[in-house]
Each structure stands twice: as structure tokens, then as C-alpha cells.
Amino acid sequence: MKLNFALALICLVGFVFGQNDPDCGVKLAANASKPLLGIYGGAEVSSPDYPWHGMIAIFSPSLVGEPLFYGGNIINKRWILTSAQAVTDPSNGTIRDLSKMFFYGGKYARKNESTQQDRRISLAIRHPSYNAKTLEGDLALLKLDANLNLSAPALGSICLPDGSQSVDSLTGTKAVTVGWGLYDIDSSE
């Protein structure tokens, strides 16, 4: 039931944002360079294997060392789909200070890249049923302060259902999971 709810919400997001982009996701098929090994383990990727995925970085004086990193998926030139965890301050359960959050599209490593487009976050909308303990409703939308250039080689929008498909019709459809993390448990990269 929870999977159906999440899939239904993603279908709704696709419908609301008018996902009719014929170029969504196509860069993956043409440029995928390494096999996917799963959520744990994974494989290092390079630009532009997954042009719809970017990095959300959260900077805070309370964080020692590097910022927190979360993944975000480009819905269109102004909106990003991410987890509610990314936008929630764990100390009080409220939306994080948006002035400390940034989205980096076209970024595929923790170094600056010539392909990346940096944007500030102007609005965060967390799923109203988000529960930090159960992770139910772990979805959020981020509005960027300026448009992304999706015609750039390393950026594109994610393919989402257009709202005309039922959840049942999508069962068994192949999907790709991408995110930020360690691909080698013994590595700091």
C-alpha cells in the first residue's frame, strides 16, 4: 500500500507538472557507461549518465566538516523532487533554513564540474503526511530560485508518468535508482 501511495504521488507530480518532455531520460540510454549494481554498492557514474539527478547540499554551522548531501531529481527547469528527510531539520521537525540549502545540477562528484548549474532553493514543500520515524510520505518538492538550462548536455528532466497510466499498469516496469553515497564501503569517495 505504501509503495502504491508513493507511486501514485509520483504519477500526480508528473501530471501536475505536465511531464510530456520527449527528451526526458534519453541521455541515459545513449551514455550509460557502467552497469548498475543496486542501491548498496552501486557504480561510479560520470556526466551525463543520469542528467535528471543532482545534489542537494545543506550547509550549517552545527555540521562539523562537510555539508549534508541528498539527491534530487529534476522534474522541470524550476522544480526538484527529493526526500522529506532532506528538507526537515531533525532537531525540531520543521523545514530547514532554505538559505543554507543549494541544488547542483550536472554535478557527479564532490568536486566542481564545468557542467554543473548551481541554484538556491526558494521554496520547500514537504509531503503533509511525512513521518520521520516510519518514513511514510518521505517526499518533498523544491522550487529553485532560477531556471535550469535543460538543453545543456549534462542536464535533463526525469521521466515521470503523465497521469494517464494507472498504478497497476506500471507494475513490472523497469526503473533506475540513483543517489549520492559510497560505492565502495572502504572508500571515502
PDB file of C-alpha atoms in Angstrom:
ATOM      1  CA  MET A   1       0.000   0.000   0.000  1.00  0.00           C
ATOM      2  CA  LYS A   2       2.780   2.462   0.830  1.00  0.00           C
ATOM      3  CA  LEU A   3       4.505   1.693  -2.491  1.00  0.00           C
ATOM      4  CA  ASN A   4       1.260   2.331  -4.339  1.00  0.00           C
ATOM      5  CA  PHE A   5       0.829   5.636  -2.487  1.00  0.00           C
ATOM      6  CA  ALA A   6       4.367   6.780  -3.375  1.00  0.00           C
ATOM      7  CA  LEU A   7       3.920   5.719  -6.993  1.00  0.00           C
ATOM      8  CA  ALA A   8       0.557   7.463  -7.114  1.00  0.00           C
ATOM      9  CA  LEU A   9       2.132  10.657  -5.760  1.00  0.00           C
ATOM     10  CA  ILE A  10       4.877  10.468  -8.385  1.00  0.00           C
ATOM     11  CA  CYS A  11       2.165   9.968 -11.024  1.00  0.00           C
ATOM     12  CA  LEU A  12       0.415  13.044  -9.632  1.00  0.00           C
ATOM     13  CA  VAL A  13       3.645  15.050  -9.733  1.00  0.00           C
ATOM     14  CA  GLY A  14       4.065  14.030 -13.379  1.00  0.00           C
ATOM     15  CA  PHE A  15       0.516  15.111 -14.140  1.00  0.00           C
ATOM     16  CA  VAL A  16       0.689  18.407 -12.233  1.00  0.00           C
ATOM     17  CA  PHE A  17       3.977  19.420 -13.797  1.00  0.00           C
ATOM     18  CA  GLY A  18       2.857  18.372 -17.291  1.00  0.00           C
ATOM     19  CA  GLN A  19       5.597  15.816 -17.864  1.00  0.00           C
ATOM     20  CA  ASN A  20       5.445  15.494 -21.609  1.00  0.00           C
ATOM     21  CA  ASP A  21       9.140  16.056 -22.244  1.00  0.00           C
ATOM     22  CA  PRO A  22      10.074  13.700 -25.103  1.00  0.00           C
ATOM     23  CA  ASP A  23      13.774  14.035 -24.188  1.00  0.00           C
ATOM     24  CA  CYS A  24      13.443  13.009 -20.533  1.00  0.00           C
ATOM     25  CA  GLY A  25      15.869  10.286 -19.567  1.00  0.00           C
ATOM     26  CA  VAL A  26      17.076   9.575 -23.105  1.00  0.00           C
ATOM     27  CA  LYS A  27      20.649  10.595 -22.308  1.00  0.00           C
ATOM     28  CA  LEU A  28      20.917   7.529 -20.057  1.00  0.00           C
ATOM     29  CA  ALA A  29      20.336   5.040 -22.854  1.00  0.00           C
ATOM     30  CA  ALA A  30      22.874   6.709 -25.111  1.00  0.00           C
ATOM     31  CA  ASN A  31      25.525   7.380 -22.483  1.00  0.00           C
ATOM     32  CA  ALA A  32      25.265   4.820 -19.663  1.00  0.00           C
ATOM     33  CA  SER A  33      28.837   3.779 -19.005  1.00  0.00           C
ATOM     34  CA  LYS A  34      28.729   1.228 -16.196  1.00  0.00           C
ATOM     35  CA  PRO A  35      26.301  -1.463 -15.051  1.00  0.00           C
ATOM     36  CA  LEU A  36      24.068  -0.756 -12.089  1.00  0.00           C
ATOM     37  CA  LEU A  37      24.868  -2.903  -9.088  1.00  0.00           C
ATOM     38  CA  GLY A  38      21.967  -1.841  -6.881  1.00  0.00           C
ATOM     39  CA  ILE A  39      21.298   0.656  -4.155  1.00  0.00           C
ATOM     40  CA  TYR A  40      24.055  -0.731  -1.963  1.00  0.00           C
ATOM     41  CA  GLY A  41      27.342  -0.886  -3.782  1.00  0.00           C
ATOM     42  CA  GLY A  42      26.307   0.875  -6.917  1.00  0.00           C
ATOM     43  CA  ALA A  43      28.712   2.107  -9.529  1.00  0.00           C
ATOM     44  CA  GLU A  44      30.514   5.368 -10.064  1.00  0.00           C
ATOM     45  CA  VAL A  45      28.946   7.400 -12.854  1.00  0.00           C
ATOM     46  CA  SER A  46      30.110  10.276 -14.945  1.00  0.00           C
ATOM     47  CA  SER A  47      28.400  13.166 -16.626  1.00  0.00           C
ATOM     48  CA  PRO A  48      25.839  12.857 -18.254  1.00  0.00           C
ATOM     49  CA  ASP A  49      24.795   9.281 -17.374  1.00  0.00           C
ATOM     50  CA  TYR A  50      21.867  10.448 -15.226  1.00  0.00           C
ATOM     51  CA  PRO A  51      21.125  14.027 -16.262  1.00  0.00           C
ATOM     52  CA  TRP A  52      17.956  14.286 -14.180  1.00  0.00           C
ATOM     53  CA  HIS A  53      19.763  13.703 -10.877  1.00  0.00           C
ATOM     54  CA  GLY A  54      21.610  16.345  -8.919  1.00  0.00           C
ATOM     55  CA  MET A  55      22.993  17.117  -5.489  1.00  0.00           C
ATOM     56  CA  ILE A  56      21.309  18.980  -2.680  1.00  0.00           C
ATOM     57  CA  ALA A  57      23.863  20.345  -0.231  1.00  0.00           C
ATOM     58  CA  ILE A  58      22.929  21.618   3.207  1.00  0.00           C
ATOM     59  CA  PHE A  59      25.416  23.858   4.995  1.00  0.00           C
ATOM     60  CA  SER A  60      25.140  24.557   8.710  1.00  0.00           C
ATOM     61  CA  PRO A  61      27.468  25.718  11.478  1.00  0.00           C
ATOM     62  CA  SER A  62      26.283  22.756  13.563  1.00  0.00           C
ATOM     63  CA  LEU A  63      27.690  20.352  10.963  1.00  0.00           C
ATOM     64  CA  VAL A  64      31.347  19.608  11.516  1.00  0.00           C
ATOM     65  CA  GLY A  65      33.317  19.249   8.286  1.00  0.00           C
ATOM     66  CA  GLU A  66      31.392  18.750   5.072  1.00  0.00           C
ATOM     67  CA  PRO A  67      27.748  19.601   4.391  1.00  0.00           C
ATOM     68  CA  LEU A  68      24.983  17.027   4.253  1.00  0.00           C
ATOM     69  CA  PHE A  69      24.303  15.678   0.759  1.00  0.00           C
ATOM     70  CA  TYR A  70      20.976  14.463  -0.595  1.00  0.00           C
ATOM     71  CA  GLY A  71      19.862  13.522  -4.075  1.00  0.00           C
ATOM     72  CA  GLY A  72      17.289  15.438  -6.056  1.00  0.00           C
ATOM     73  CA  ASN A  73      15.583  14.666  -9.358  1.00  0.00           C
ATOM     74  CA  ILE A  74      14.874  17.399 -11.897  1.00  0.00           C
ATOM     75  CA  ILE A  75      11.152  17.461 -12.723  1.00  0.00           C
ATOM     76  CA  ASN A  76      11.441  20.531 -14.934  1.00  0.00           C
ATOM     77  CA  LYS A  77      13.587  23.647 -15.182  1.00  0.00           C
ATOM     78  CA  ARG A  78      12.341  25.012 -11.831  1.00  0.00           C
ATOM     79  CA  TRP A  79      11.289  22.032  -9.644  1.00  0.00           C
ATOM     80  CA  ILE A  80      13.209  19.225  -7.917  1.00  0.00           C
ATOM     81  CA  LEU A  81      11.767  16.046  -6.344  1.00  0.00           C
ATOM     82  CA  THR A  82      13.630  14.857  -3.232  1.00  0.00           C
ATOM     83  CA  SER A  83      13.021  13.207   0.115  1.00  0.00           C
ATOM     84  CA  ALA A  84      11.256  14.926   3.006  1.00  0.00           C
ATOM     85  CA  GLN A  85      14.301  13.977   5.091  1.00  0.00           C
ATOM     86  CA  ALA A  86      16.371  16.379   3.006  1.00  0.00           C
ATOM     87  CA  VAL A  87      14.239  19.385   3.907  1.00  0.00           C
ATOM     88  CA  THR A  88      13.486  18.525   7.546  1.00  0.00           C
ATOM     89  CA  ASP A  89      15.569  19.833  10.426  1.00  0.00           C
ATOM     90  CA  PRO A  90      15.956  16.755  12.685  1.00  0.00           C
ATOM     91  CA  SER A  91      16.355  18.906  15.806  1.00  0.00           C
ATOM     92  CA  ASN A  92      12.830  20.328  15.632  1.00  0.00           C
ATOM     93  CA  GLY A  93      10.972  18.703  12.708  1.00  0.00           C
ATOM     94  CA  THR A  94      10.499  21.975  10.805  1.00  0.00           C
ATOM     95  CA  ILE A  95      11.605  22.856   7.292  1.00  0.00           C
ATOM     96  CA  ARG A  96      15.347  23.583   7.206  1.00  0.00           C
ATOM     97  CA  ASP A  97      16.706  27.096   6.715  1.00  0.00           C
ATOM     98  CA  LEU A  98      16.464  27.436   2.919  1.00  0.00           C
ATOM     99  CA  SER A  99      19.332  29.933   2.834  1.00  0.00           C
ATOM    100  CA  LYS A 100      21.627  27.019   3.753  1.00  0.00           C
ATOM    101  CA  MET A 101      20.348  24.691   1.003  1.00  0.00           C
ATOM    102  CA  PHE A 102      21.626  24.564  -2.579  1.00  0.00           C
ATOM    103  CA  PHE A 103      20.915  22.431  -5.642  1.00  0.00           C
ATOM    104  CA  TYR A 104      23.732  21.473  -8.004  1.00  0.00           C
ATOM    105  CA  GLY A 105      22.510  20.110 -11.325  1.00  0.00           C
ATOM    106  CA  GLY A 106      25.032  18.364 -13.568  1.00  0.00           C
ATOM    107  CA  LYS A 107      27.228  17.500 -10.581  1.00  0.00           C
ATOM    108  CA  TYR A 108      28.508  13.930 -10.498  1.00  0.00           C
ATOM    109  CA  ALA A 109      31.268  14.065  -7.908  1.00  0.00           C
ATOM    110  CA  ARG A 110      32.063  16.092  -4.810  1.00  0.00           C
ATOM    111  CA  LYS A 111      34.191  18.456  -6.864  1.00  0.00           C
ATOM    112  CA  ASN A 112      33.197  21.378  -9.042  1.00  0.00           C
ATOM    113  CA  GLU A 113      32.457  20.427 -12.611  1.00  0.00           C
ATOM    114  CA  SER A 114      32.241  22.549 -15.721  1.00  0.00           C
ATOM    115  CA  THR A 115      28.778  21.090 -16.415  1.00  0.00           C
ATOM    116  CA  GLN A 116      27.167  21.994 -13.110  1.00  0.00           C
ATOM    117  CA  GLN A 117      24.468  24.603 -12.622  1.00  0.00           C
ATOM    118  CA  ASP A 118      24.108  25.934  -9.071  1.00  0.00           C
ATOM    119  CA  ARG A 119      20.800  27.209  -7.736  1.00  0.00           C
ATOM    120  CA  ARG A 120      19.408  28.395  -4.419  1.00  0.00           C
ATOM    121  CA  ILE A 121      16.190  26.904  -3.047  1.00  0.00           C
ATOM    122  CA  SER A 122      13.313  29.404  -2.813  1.00  0.00           C
ATOM    123  CA  LEU A 123      10.564  27.068  -1.541  1.00  0.00           C
ATOM    124  CA  ALA A 124      10.349  23.615   0.039  1.00  0.00           C
ATOM    125  CA  ILE A 125       7.050  21.709   0.128  1.00  0.00           C
ATOM    126  CA  ARG A 126       7.109  18.620   2.312  1.00  0.00           C
ATOM    127  CA  HIS A 127       4.531  15.847   1.954  1.00  0.00           C
ATOM    128  CA  PRO A 128       1.827  16.598   4.564  1.00  0.00           C
ATOM    129  CA  SER A 129       1.880  13.004   5.864  1.00  0.00           C
ATOM    130  CA  TYR A 130       5.657  12.814   6.320  1.00  0.00           C
ATOM    131  CA  ASN A 131       6.612  10.804   9.404  1.00  0.00           C
ATOM    132  CA  ALA A 132      10.307  10.907  10.331  1.00  0.00           C
ATOM    133  CA  LYS A 133      10.061   7.664  12.343  1.00  0.00           C
ATOM    134  CA  THR A 134       8.327   5.491   9.744  1.00  0.00           C
ATOM    135  CA  LEU A 135       9.461   7.492   6.669  1.00  0.00           C
ATOM    136  CA  GLU A 136       5.903   7.422   5.376  1.00  0.00           C
ATOM    137  CA  GLY A 137       5.372  10.306   2.959  1.00  0.00           C
ATOM    138  CA  ASP A 138       9.137  10.800   2.533  1.00  0.00           C
ATOM    139  CA  LEU A 139       8.771  13.133  -0.465  1.00  0.00           C
ATOM    140  CA  ALA A 140       9.315  16.844  -0.946  1.00  0.00           C
ATOM    141  CA  LEU A 141       9.362  19.363  -3.767  1.00  0.00           C
ATOM    142  CA  LEU A 142      11.941  22.129  -4.034  1.00  0.00           C
ATOM    143  CA  LYS A 143      11.433  25.252  -6.105  1.00  0.00           C
ATOM    144  CA  LEU A 144      14.637  26.757  -7.466  1.00  0.00           C
ATOM    145  CA  ASP A 145      15.315  30.492  -7.427  1.00  0.00           C
ATOM    146  CA  ALA A 146      16.121  30.453 -11.165  1.00  0.00           C
ATOM    147  CA  ASN A 147      15.531  28.153 -14.115  1.00  0.00           C
ATOM    148  CA  LEU A 148      17.968  25.390 -15.024  1.00  0.00           C
ATOM    149  CA  ASN A 149      19.150  25.202 -18.630  1.00  0.00           C
ATOM    150  CA  LEU A 150      17.868  21.733 -19.520  1.00  0.00           C
ATOM    151  CA  SER A 151      19.250  21.932 -23.055  1.00  0.00           C
ATOM    152  CA  ALA A 152      22.777  21.664 -21.610  1.00  0.00           C
ATOM    153  CA  PRO A 153      24.373  18.253 -22.302  1.00  0.00           C
ATOM    154  CA  ALA A 154      24.597  17.224 -18.630  1.00  0.00           C
ATOM    155  CA  LEU A 155      21.067  18.186 -17.549  1.00  0.00           C
ATOM    156  CA  GLY A 156      17.619  16.871 -18.328  1.00  0.00           C
ATOM    157  CA  SER A 157      14.327  16.079 -16.668  1.00  0.00           C
ATOM    158  CA  ILE A 158      13.341  12.764 -15.133  1.00  0.00           C
ATOM    159  CA  CYS A 159      10.754  10.659 -16.960  1.00  0.00           C
ATOM    160  CA  LEU A 160       7.560  10.579 -14.912  1.00  0.00           C
ATOM    161  CA  PRO A 161       4.191   9.038 -15.686  1.00  0.00           C
ATOM    162  CA  ASP A 162       1.976  11.607 -17.392  1.00  0.00           C
ATOM    163  CA  GLY A 163      -1.024  10.896 -15.173  1.00  0.00           C
ATOM    164  CA  SER A 164      -2.907   8.790 -17.699  1.00  0.00           C
ATOM    165  CA  GLN A 165      -1.428   5.482 -16.503  1.00  0.00           C
ATOM    166  CA  SER A 166      -2.826   3.560 -13.566  1.00  0.00           C
ATOM    167  CA  VAL A 167      -0.512   2.308 -10.825  1.00  0.00           C
ATOM    168  CA  ASP A 168      -1.319  -1.269 -11.913  1.00  0.00           C
ATOM    169  CA  SER A 169      -0.227  -0.533 -15.493  1.00  0.00           C
ATOM    170  CA  LEU A 170       3.222   0.489 -14.200  1.00  0.00           C
ATOM    171  CA  THR A 171       3.771  -2.672 -12.153  1.00  0.00           C
ATOM    172  CA  GLY A 172       6.767  -4.560 -13.518  1.00  0.00           C
ATOM    173  CA  THR A 173       8.127  -1.529 -15.385  1.00  0.00           C
ATOM    174  CA  LYS A 174      11.909  -1.260 -15.193  1.00  0.00           C
ATOM    175  CA  ALA A 175      13.189   1.749 -13.290  1.00  0.00           C
ATOM    176  CA  VAL A 176      16.562   3.177 -12.340  1.00  0.00           C
ATOM    177  CA  THR A 177      17.518   4.218  -8.817  1.00  0.00           C
ATOM    178  CA  VAL A 178      20.296   6.758  -8.456  1.00  0.00           C
ATOM    179  CA  GLY A 179      21.602   8.634  -5.457  1.00  0.00           C
ATOM    180  CA  TRP A 180      24.565  10.029  -3.601  1.00  0.00           C
ATOM    181  CA  GLY A 181      26.603   7.726  -1.434  1.00  0.00           C
ATOM    182  CA  LEU A 182      29.591   5.449  -1.195  1.00  0.00           C
ATOM    183  CA  TYR A 183      30.007   2.916  -3.978  1.00  0.00           C
ATOM    184  CA  ASP A 184      32.868   1.269  -2.100  1.00  0.00           C
ATOM    185  CA  ILE A 185      32.339   0.735   1.630  1.00  0.00           C
ATOM    186  CA  ASP A 186      36.103   1.094   2.243  1.00  0.00           C
ATOM    187  CA  SER A 187      36.291   4.394   0.360  1.00  0.00           C
ATOM    188  CA  SER A 188      35.637   7.978   1.343  1.00  0.00           C
ATOM    189  CA  GLU A 189      34.528   8.767  -2.237  1.00  0.00           C
TER     190      GLU A 189
END
